[in-house]
Amino acid sequence: MLQRTSVVNYLKVDTVSFSSILEIGDSTFTQGFSRAIAVQREAEAFFGNEADFTSYSAFQIPIPFSPITENISMHSQQLKPIIKVQNIDVIGVSSSSILQIGSSKHISMEARVDHIRHLLSDHSEEK
């Protein structure tokens, strides 16, 4: 892992929610996972059985990760192994996101949201 020191004079974060992480310091492995079903209706109704994630394909399909097949060559030189920041002001970190001050080796974040809209029948053809 990189050997750097992170110095932040002031940090203000208003909201961290829905499987999100505020990490101050180094980490080796970070994994976040968030899923949601957002139902919007013109008429107010809740049936009570709508949050069964297994019945929605959006939550079952594997994410296709393409393998890296090309050779990557990288050279890094740290003349000053310190990162200095005066102020960080964040409104929100949400839905499987990370705000990290420090180094990380492996990060895997996933957020899946299925938006469903139930509309009343079309009244545009009525006279």
Short mmCIF file of N, CA and C in Angstrom, two decimals:
data_model
loop_
_atom_site.label_atom_id
_atom_site.label_comp_id
_atom_site.label_asym_id
_atom_site.label_seq_id
_atom_site.Cartn_x
_atom_site.Cartn_y
_atom_site.Cartn_z
N MET A 1 0.85 -1.18 0.00
CA MET A 1 0.00 0.00 0.00
C MET A 1 0.89 1.24 0.00
N LEU A 2 0.37 2.32 -0.54
CA LEU A 2 1.12 3.57 -0.56
C LEU A 2 1.46 4.03 0.86
N GLN A 3 2.62 4.58 0.99
CA GLN A 3 3.03 5.10 2.29
C GLN A 3 2.95 6.62 2.27
N ARG A 4 1.75 7.12 2.40
CA ARG A 4 1.53 8.57 2.43
C ARG A 4 0.77 8.92 3.69
N THR A 5 0.94 10.13 4.09
CA THR A 5 0.19 10.67 5.21
C THR A 5 -0.78 11.70 4.66
N SER A 6 -2.04 11.60 5.06
CA SER A 6 -3.06 12.55 4.63
C SER A 6 -3.35 13.50 5.78
N VAL A 7 -3.29 14.79 5.50
CA VAL A 7 -3.55 15.82 6.51
C VAL A 7 -4.71 16.68 6.01
N VAL A 8 -5.80 16.70 6.76
CA VAL A 8 -6.96 17.51 6.42
C VAL A 8 -7.22 18.44 7.60
N ASN A 9 -7.22 19.73 7.33
CA ASN A 9 -7.40 20.72 8.38
C ASN A 9 -8.84 20.72 8.90
N TYR A 10 -9.83 20.62 8.01
CA TYR A 10 -11.24 20.72 8.39
C TYR A 10 -12.07 19.81 7.50
N LEU A 11 -12.93 18.99 8.09
CA LEU A 11 -13.82 18.10 7.36
C LEU A 11 -15.24 18.30 7.87
N LYS A 12 -16.17 18.56 6.95
CA LYS A 12 -17.58 18.68 7.30
C LYS A 12 -18.37 17.80 6.35
N VAL A 13 -19.10 16.83 6.90
CA VAL A 13 -19.96 15.94 6.11
C VAL A 13 -21.35 16.02 6.71
N ASP A 14 -22.33 16.38 5.89
CA ASP A 14 -23.70 16.52 6.38
C ASP A 14 -24.39 15.17 6.55
N THR A 15 -24.26 14.26 5.58
CA THR A 15 -25.01 13.01 5.61
C THR A 15 -24.20 11.86 5.04
N VAL A 16 -24.22 10.74 5.74
CA VAL A 16 -23.68 9.47 5.24
C VAL A 16 -24.80 8.45 5.42
N SER A 17 -25.24 7.84 4.30
CA SER A 17 -26.39 6.94 4.40
C SER A 17 -26.34 5.82 3.38
N PHE A 18 -27.22 4.82 3.57
CA PHE A 18 -27.45 3.71 2.64
C PHE A 18 -26.17 2.99 2.24
N SER A 19 -25.57 2.31 3.18
CA SER A 19 -24.39 1.47 2.94
C SER A 19 -23.19 2.27 2.47
N SER A 20 -23.05 3.49 2.92
CA SER A 20 -21.92 4.33 2.58
C SER A 20 -20.92 4.35 3.72
N ILE A 21 -19.70 4.79 3.41
CA ILE A 21 -18.62 4.73 4.38
C ILE A 21 -17.89 6.06 4.42
N LEU A 22 -17.61 6.54 5.62
CA LEU A 22 -16.69 7.65 5.84
C LEU A 22 -15.49 7.03 6.54
N GLU A 23 -14.39 6.93 5.82
CA GLU A 23 -13.18 6.25 6.33
C GLU A 23 -12.08 7.28 6.53
N ILE A 24 -11.62 7.39 7.74
CA ILE A 24 -10.48 8.25 8.02
C ILE A 24 -9.34 7.32 8.44
N GLY A 25 -8.40 7.16 7.54
CA GLY A 25 -7.30 6.23 7.77
C GLY A 25 -7.18 5.27 6.61
N ASP A 26 -6.21 4.40 6.70
CA ASP A 26 -5.95 3.44 5.63
C ASP A 26 -6.82 2.20 5.79
N SER A 27 -7.04 1.52 4.67
CA SER A 27 -7.79 0.26 4.70
C SER A 27 -7.19 -0.69 3.67
N THR A 28 -7.35 -1.97 3.92
CA THR A 28 -6.88 -2.97 2.99
C THR A 28 -8.00 -3.39 2.05
N PHE A 29 -9.19 -3.61 2.58
CA PHE A 29 -10.31 -4.07 1.76
C PHE A 29 -11.58 -3.38 2.23
N THR A 30 -12.30 -2.78 1.29
CA THR A 30 -13.57 -2.12 1.59
C THR A 30 -14.61 -2.61 0.60
N GLN A 31 -15.77 -2.99 1.12
CA GLN A 31 -16.85 -3.44 0.24
C GLN A 31 -18.16 -2.85 0.73
N GLY A 32 -18.90 -2.23 -0.18
CA GLY A 32 -20.20 -1.68 0.14
C GLY A 32 -21.25 -2.23 -0.81
N PHE A 33 -22.45 -2.42 -0.30
CA PHE A 33 -23.52 -2.98 -1.12
C PHE A 33 -24.83 -2.33 -0.68
N SER A 34 -25.57 -1.82 -1.64
CA SER A 34 -26.85 -1.18 -1.35
C SER A 34 -27.85 -1.55 -2.43
N ARG A 35 -29.08 -1.83 -2.03
CA ARG A 35 -30.13 -2.08 -3.01
C ARG A 35 -31.42 -1.45 -2.52
N ALA A 36 -32.23 -1.01 -3.50
CA ALA A 36 -33.47 -0.32 -3.15
C ALA A 36 -34.50 -0.53 -4.25
N ILE A 37 -35.74 -0.56 -3.85
CA ILE A 37 -36.86 -0.56 -4.77
C ILE A 37 -37.62 0.74 -4.52
N ALA A 38 -37.69 1.57 -5.55
CA ALA A 38 -38.36 2.86 -5.43
C ALA A 38 -39.65 2.81 -6.24
N VAL A 39 -40.78 2.82 -5.55
CA VAL A 39 -42.09 2.74 -6.21
C VAL A 39 -42.76 4.11 -6.11
N GLN A 40 -43.17 4.62 -7.26
CA GLN A 40 -43.86 5.90 -7.32
C GLN A 40 -45.22 5.66 -7.95
N ARG A 41 -46.28 6.13 -7.27
CA ARG A 41 -47.64 5.92 -7.77
C ARG A 41 -48.40 7.25 -7.78
N GLU A 42 -49.31 7.34 -8.74
CA GLU A 42 -50.21 8.50 -8.76
C GLU A 42 -51.23 8.37 -7.64
N ALA A 43 -51.65 7.15 -7.32
CA ALA A 43 -52.59 6.92 -6.22
C ALA A 43 -51.82 6.26 -5.08
N GLU A 44 -52.07 6.72 -3.86
CA GLU A 44 -51.38 6.17 -2.70
C GLU A 44 -51.87 4.75 -2.42
N ALA A 45 -50.93 3.81 -2.44
CA ALA A 45 -51.25 2.42 -2.12
C ALA A 45 -49.96 1.69 -1.81
N PHE A 46 -50.01 0.85 -0.79
CA PHE A 46 -48.87 0.00 -0.45
C PHE A 46 -49.40 -1.39 -0.20
N PHE A 47 -48.85 -2.36 -0.93
CA PHE A 47 -49.38 -3.72 -0.87
C PHE A 47 -48.65 -4.60 0.14
N GLY A 48 -47.50 -4.17 0.63
CA GLY A 48 -46.80 -4.88 1.68
C GLY A 48 -45.85 -5.97 1.22
N ASN A 49 -45.92 -6.40 -0.01
CA ASN A 49 -45.05 -7.48 -0.48
C ASN A 49 -44.17 -7.03 -1.65
N GLU A 50 -43.87 -5.78 -1.73
CA GLU A 50 -43.15 -5.25 -2.89
C GLU A 50 -41.64 -5.25 -2.73
N ALA A 51 -41.12 -5.57 -1.59
CA ALA A 51 -39.67 -5.47 -1.37
C ALA A 51 -38.97 -6.82 -1.40
N ASP A 52 -39.52 -7.78 -2.13
CA ASP A 52 -38.84 -9.06 -2.29
C ASP A 52 -37.86 -8.92 -3.45
N PHE A 53 -36.59 -8.66 -3.11
CA PHE A 53 -35.59 -8.37 -4.13
C PHE A 53 -35.39 -9.54 -5.09
N THR A 54 -35.64 -10.77 -4.64
CA THR A 54 -35.42 -11.94 -5.50
C THR A 54 -36.39 -11.99 -6.68
N SER A 55 -37.50 -11.28 -6.62
CA SER A 55 -38.46 -11.31 -7.72
C SER A 55 -38.18 -10.24 -8.78
N TYR A 56 -37.12 -9.46 -8.63
CA TYR A 56 -36.77 -8.42 -9.60
C TYR A 56 -35.44 -8.77 -10.25
N SER A 57 -35.44 -8.83 -11.57
CA SER A 57 -34.23 -9.24 -12.30
C SER A 57 -33.07 -8.26 -12.13
N ALA A 58 -33.37 -6.99 -11.86
CA ALA A 58 -32.31 -6.00 -11.69
C ALA A 58 -31.37 -6.35 -10.54
N PHE A 59 -31.85 -7.14 -9.59
CA PHE A 59 -31.03 -7.52 -8.44
C PHE A 59 -30.39 -8.90 -8.61
N GLN A 60 -30.75 -9.62 -9.67
CA GLN A 60 -30.24 -10.97 -9.88
C GLN A 60 -29.14 -11.06 -10.93
N ILE A 61 -29.14 -10.14 -11.87
CA ILE A 61 -28.19 -10.18 -12.99
C ILE A 61 -26.79 -9.85 -12.47
N PRO A 62 -25.82 -10.70 -12.75
CA PRO A 62 -24.45 -10.40 -12.32
C PRO A 62 -23.89 -9.19 -13.06
N ILE A 63 -23.07 -8.42 -12.39
CA ILE A 63 -22.43 -7.27 -13.03
C ILE A 63 -21.29 -7.80 -13.89
N PRO A 64 -21.27 -7.43 -15.17
CA PRO A 64 -20.20 -7.94 -16.04
C PRO A 64 -18.92 -7.14 -15.86
N PHE A 65 -17.95 -7.75 -15.23
CA PHE A 65 -16.64 -7.12 -15.08
C PHE A 65 -15.74 -7.63 -16.20
N SER A 66 -15.26 -6.73 -17.02
CA SER A 66 -14.36 -7.10 -18.10
C SER A 66 -12.96 -7.29 -17.54
N PRO A 67 -12.33 -8.40 -17.85
CA PRO A 67 -10.98 -8.60 -17.34
C PRO A 67 -9.99 -7.66 -18.03
N ILE A 68 -8.97 -7.27 -17.30
CA ILE A 68 -7.92 -6.44 -17.87
C ILE A 68 -6.94 -7.37 -18.56
N THR A 69 -6.84 -7.25 -19.88
CA THR A 69 -5.99 -8.16 -20.64
C THR A 69 -4.72 -7.49 -21.15
N GLU A 70 -4.64 -6.19 -21.04
CA GLU A 70 -3.45 -5.49 -21.53
C GLU A 70 -2.43 -5.32 -20.42
N ASN A 71 -1.17 -5.26 -20.80
CA ASN A 71 -0.11 -5.02 -19.82
C ASN A 71 -0.11 -3.57 -19.42
N ILE A 72 -0.03 -3.34 -18.12
CA ILE A 72 -0.02 -1.98 -17.60
C ILE A 72 1.32 -1.76 -16.90
N SER A 73 2.01 -0.74 -17.32
CA SER A 73 3.28 -0.39 -16.72
C SER A 73 3.13 0.95 -16.02
N MET A 74 3.56 1.01 -14.78
CA MET A 74 3.39 2.25 -14.02
C MET A 74 4.63 2.51 -13.17
N HIS A 75 5.04 3.75 -13.14
CA HIS A 75 6.14 4.16 -12.28
C HIS A 75 5.65 5.33 -11.44
N SER A 76 5.83 5.24 -10.15
CA SER A 76 5.37 6.30 -9.25
C SER A 76 6.53 6.76 -8.38
N GLN A 77 6.66 8.06 -8.27
CA GLN A 77 7.71 8.61 -7.42
C GLN A 77 7.08 9.66 -6.52
N GLN A 78 7.19 9.45 -5.24
CA GLN A 78 6.60 10.37 -4.27
C GLN A 78 7.72 11.24 -3.70
N LEU A 79 7.79 12.45 -4.20
CA LEU A 79 8.82 13.36 -3.69
C LEU A 79 8.51 13.81 -2.27
N LYS A 80 7.23 14.05 -2.01
CA LYS A 80 6.78 14.39 -0.66
C LYS A 80 5.66 13.43 -0.31
N PRO A 81 5.88 12.50 0.59
CA PRO A 81 4.85 11.50 0.90
C PRO A 81 3.76 12.02 1.83
N ILE A 82 3.24 13.20 1.51
CA ILE A 82 2.18 13.78 2.33
C ILE A 82 1.20 14.50 1.41
N ILE A 83 -0.08 14.32 1.68
CA ILE A 83 -1.14 15.02 0.95
C ILE A 83 -1.78 15.98 1.95
N LYS A 84 -1.77 17.28 1.64
CA LYS A 84 -2.33 18.29 2.53
C LYS A 84 -3.54 18.94 1.87
N VAL A 85 -4.64 18.99 2.62
CA VAL A 85 -5.87 19.62 2.16
C VAL A 85 -6.36 20.53 3.28
N GLN A 86 -6.78 21.73 2.94
CA GLN A 86 -7.28 22.66 3.95
C GLN A 86 -8.69 22.29 4.40
N ASN A 87 -9.64 22.26 3.45
CA ASN A 87 -11.05 22.06 3.80
C ASN A 87 -11.71 21.06 2.85
N ILE A 88 -12.54 20.19 3.43
CA ILE A 88 -13.40 19.31 2.66
C ILE A 88 -14.82 19.51 3.17
N ASP A 89 -15.74 19.87 2.28
CA ASP A 89 -17.13 20.10 2.65
C ASP A 89 -18.00 19.23 1.74
N VAL A 90 -18.66 18.24 2.31
CA VAL A 90 -19.44 17.27 1.55
C VAL A 90 -20.91 17.37 1.97
N ILE A 91 -21.81 17.47 1.01
CA ILE A 91 -23.24 17.50 1.31
C ILE A 91 -23.73 16.11 1.67
N GLY A 92 -23.34 15.10 0.87
CA GLY A 92 -23.83 13.76 1.17
C GLY A 92 -23.03 12.67 0.49
N VAL A 93 -22.95 11.53 1.18
CA VAL A 93 -22.35 10.31 0.65
C VAL A 93 -23.44 9.27 0.77
N SER A 94 -23.89 8.71 -0.37
CA SER A 94 -25.06 7.84 -0.32
C SER A 94 -24.97 6.71 -1.32
N SER A 95 -25.74 5.68 -1.07
CA SER A 95 -25.94 4.55 -1.97
C SER A 95 -24.64 3.84 -2.32
N SER A 96 -24.04 3.26 -1.32
CA SER A 96 -22.83 2.46 -1.48
C SER A 96 -21.68 3.27 -2.03
N SER A 97 -21.40 4.40 -1.42
CA SER A 97 -20.28 5.25 -1.81
C SER A 97 -19.29 5.33 -0.66
N ILE A 98 -18.10 5.82 -0.95
CA ILE A 98 -17.09 5.95 0.09
C ILE A 98 -16.42 7.32 -0.01
N LEU A 99 -16.22 7.94 1.12
CA LEU A 99 -15.38 9.13 1.25
C LEU A 99 -14.24 8.69 2.15
N GLN A 100 -13.05 8.61 1.60
CA GLN A 100 -11.91 8.11 2.36
C GLN A 100 -10.79 9.12 2.36
N ILE A 101 -10.25 9.36 3.53
CA ILE A 101 -9.05 10.15 3.70
C ILE A 101 -7.98 9.14 4.11
N GLY A 102 -7.15 8.75 3.18
CA GLY A 102 -6.14 7.73 3.43
C GLY A 102 -5.99 6.87 2.20
N SER A 103 -5.26 5.79 2.35
CA SER A 103 -4.98 4.88 1.24
C SER A 103 -5.82 3.62 1.37
N SER A 104 -6.08 2.99 0.24
CA SER A 104 -6.82 1.74 0.23
C SER A 104 -6.23 0.82 -0.83
N LYS A 105 -6.26 -0.46 -0.55
CA LYS A 105 -5.73 -1.43 -1.51
C LYS A 105 -6.82 -1.93 -2.45
N HIS A 106 -7.94 -2.39 -1.92
CA HIS A 106 -9.04 -2.90 -2.73
C HIS A 106 -10.35 -2.26 -2.29
N ILE A 107 -11.11 -1.72 -3.25
CA ILE A 107 -12.42 -1.14 -2.98
C ILE A 107 -13.42 -1.72 -3.98
N SER A 108 -14.55 -2.18 -3.47
CA SER A 108 -15.62 -2.70 -4.33
C SER A 108 -16.94 -2.15 -3.80
N MET A 109 -17.62 -1.35 -4.61
CA MET A 109 -18.88 -0.75 -4.20
C MET A 109 -19.95 -1.08 -5.24
N GLU A 110 -21.16 -1.37 -4.77
CA GLU A 110 -22.25 -1.72 -5.68
C GLU A 110 -23.55 -1.13 -5.15
N ALA A 111 -24.28 -0.46 -6.04
CA ALA A 111 -25.61 0.05 -5.70
C ALA A 111 -26.56 -0.32 -6.82
N ARG A 112 -27.67 -0.91 -6.46
CA ARG A 112 -28.70 -1.28 -7.44
C ARG A 112 -30.03 -0.70 -6.98
N VAL A 113 -30.68 0.02 -7.90
CA VAL A 113 -31.97 0.63 -7.61
C VAL A 113 -32.91 0.31 -8.77
N ASP A 114 -34.08 -0.20 -8.46
CA ASP A 114 -35.10 -0.45 -9.47
C ASP A 114 -36.21 0.57 -9.25
N HIS A 115 -36.37 1.48 -10.21
CA HIS A 115 -37.41 2.51 -10.14
C HIS A 115 -38.66 2.00 -10.85
N ILE A 116 -39.77 2.00 -10.15
CA ILE A 116 -41.03 1.52 -10.69
C ILE A 116 -42.06 2.65 -10.59
N ARG A 117 -42.74 2.92 -11.69
CA ARG A 117 -43.78 3.94 -11.69
C ARG A 117 -45.10 3.30 -12.06
N HIS A 118 -46.08 3.44 -11.20
CA HIS A 118 -47.43 2.95 -11.47
C HIS A 118 -48.29 4.18 -11.76
N LEU A 119 -48.73 4.29 -13.01
CA LEU A 119 -49.53 5.44 -13.42
C LEU A 119 -50.97 5.00 -13.60
N LEU A 120 -51.89 5.91 -13.32
CA LEU A 120 -53.29 5.65 -13.58
C LEU A 120 -53.49 5.61 -15.10
N SER A 121 -54.61 5.07 -15.52
CA SER A 121 -54.88 4.98 -16.96
C SER A 121 -54.81 6.35 -17.61
N ASP A 122 -54.48 6.37 -18.89
CA ASP A 122 -54.29 7.61 -19.65
C ASP A 122 -55.64 8.29 -19.87
N HIS A 123 -55.75 9.53 -19.39
CA HIS A 123 -57.01 10.30 -19.55
C HIS A 123 -56.92 11.30 -20.70
N SER A 124 -55.84 11.25 -21.49
CA SER A 124 -55.67 12.24 -22.55
C SER A 124 -56.64 12.05 -23.71
N GLU A 125 -57.22 10.85 -23.83
CA GLU A 125 -58.15 10.61 -24.94
C GLU A 125 -59.59 10.97 -24.57
N GLU A 126 -59.84 11.31 -23.32
CA GLU A 126 -61.21 11.67 -22.91
C GLU A 126 -61.57 13.04 -23.44
N LYS A 127 -62.86 13.23 -23.74
CA LYS A 127 -63.33 14.51 -24.25
C LYS A 127 -64.10 15.27 -23.21
#
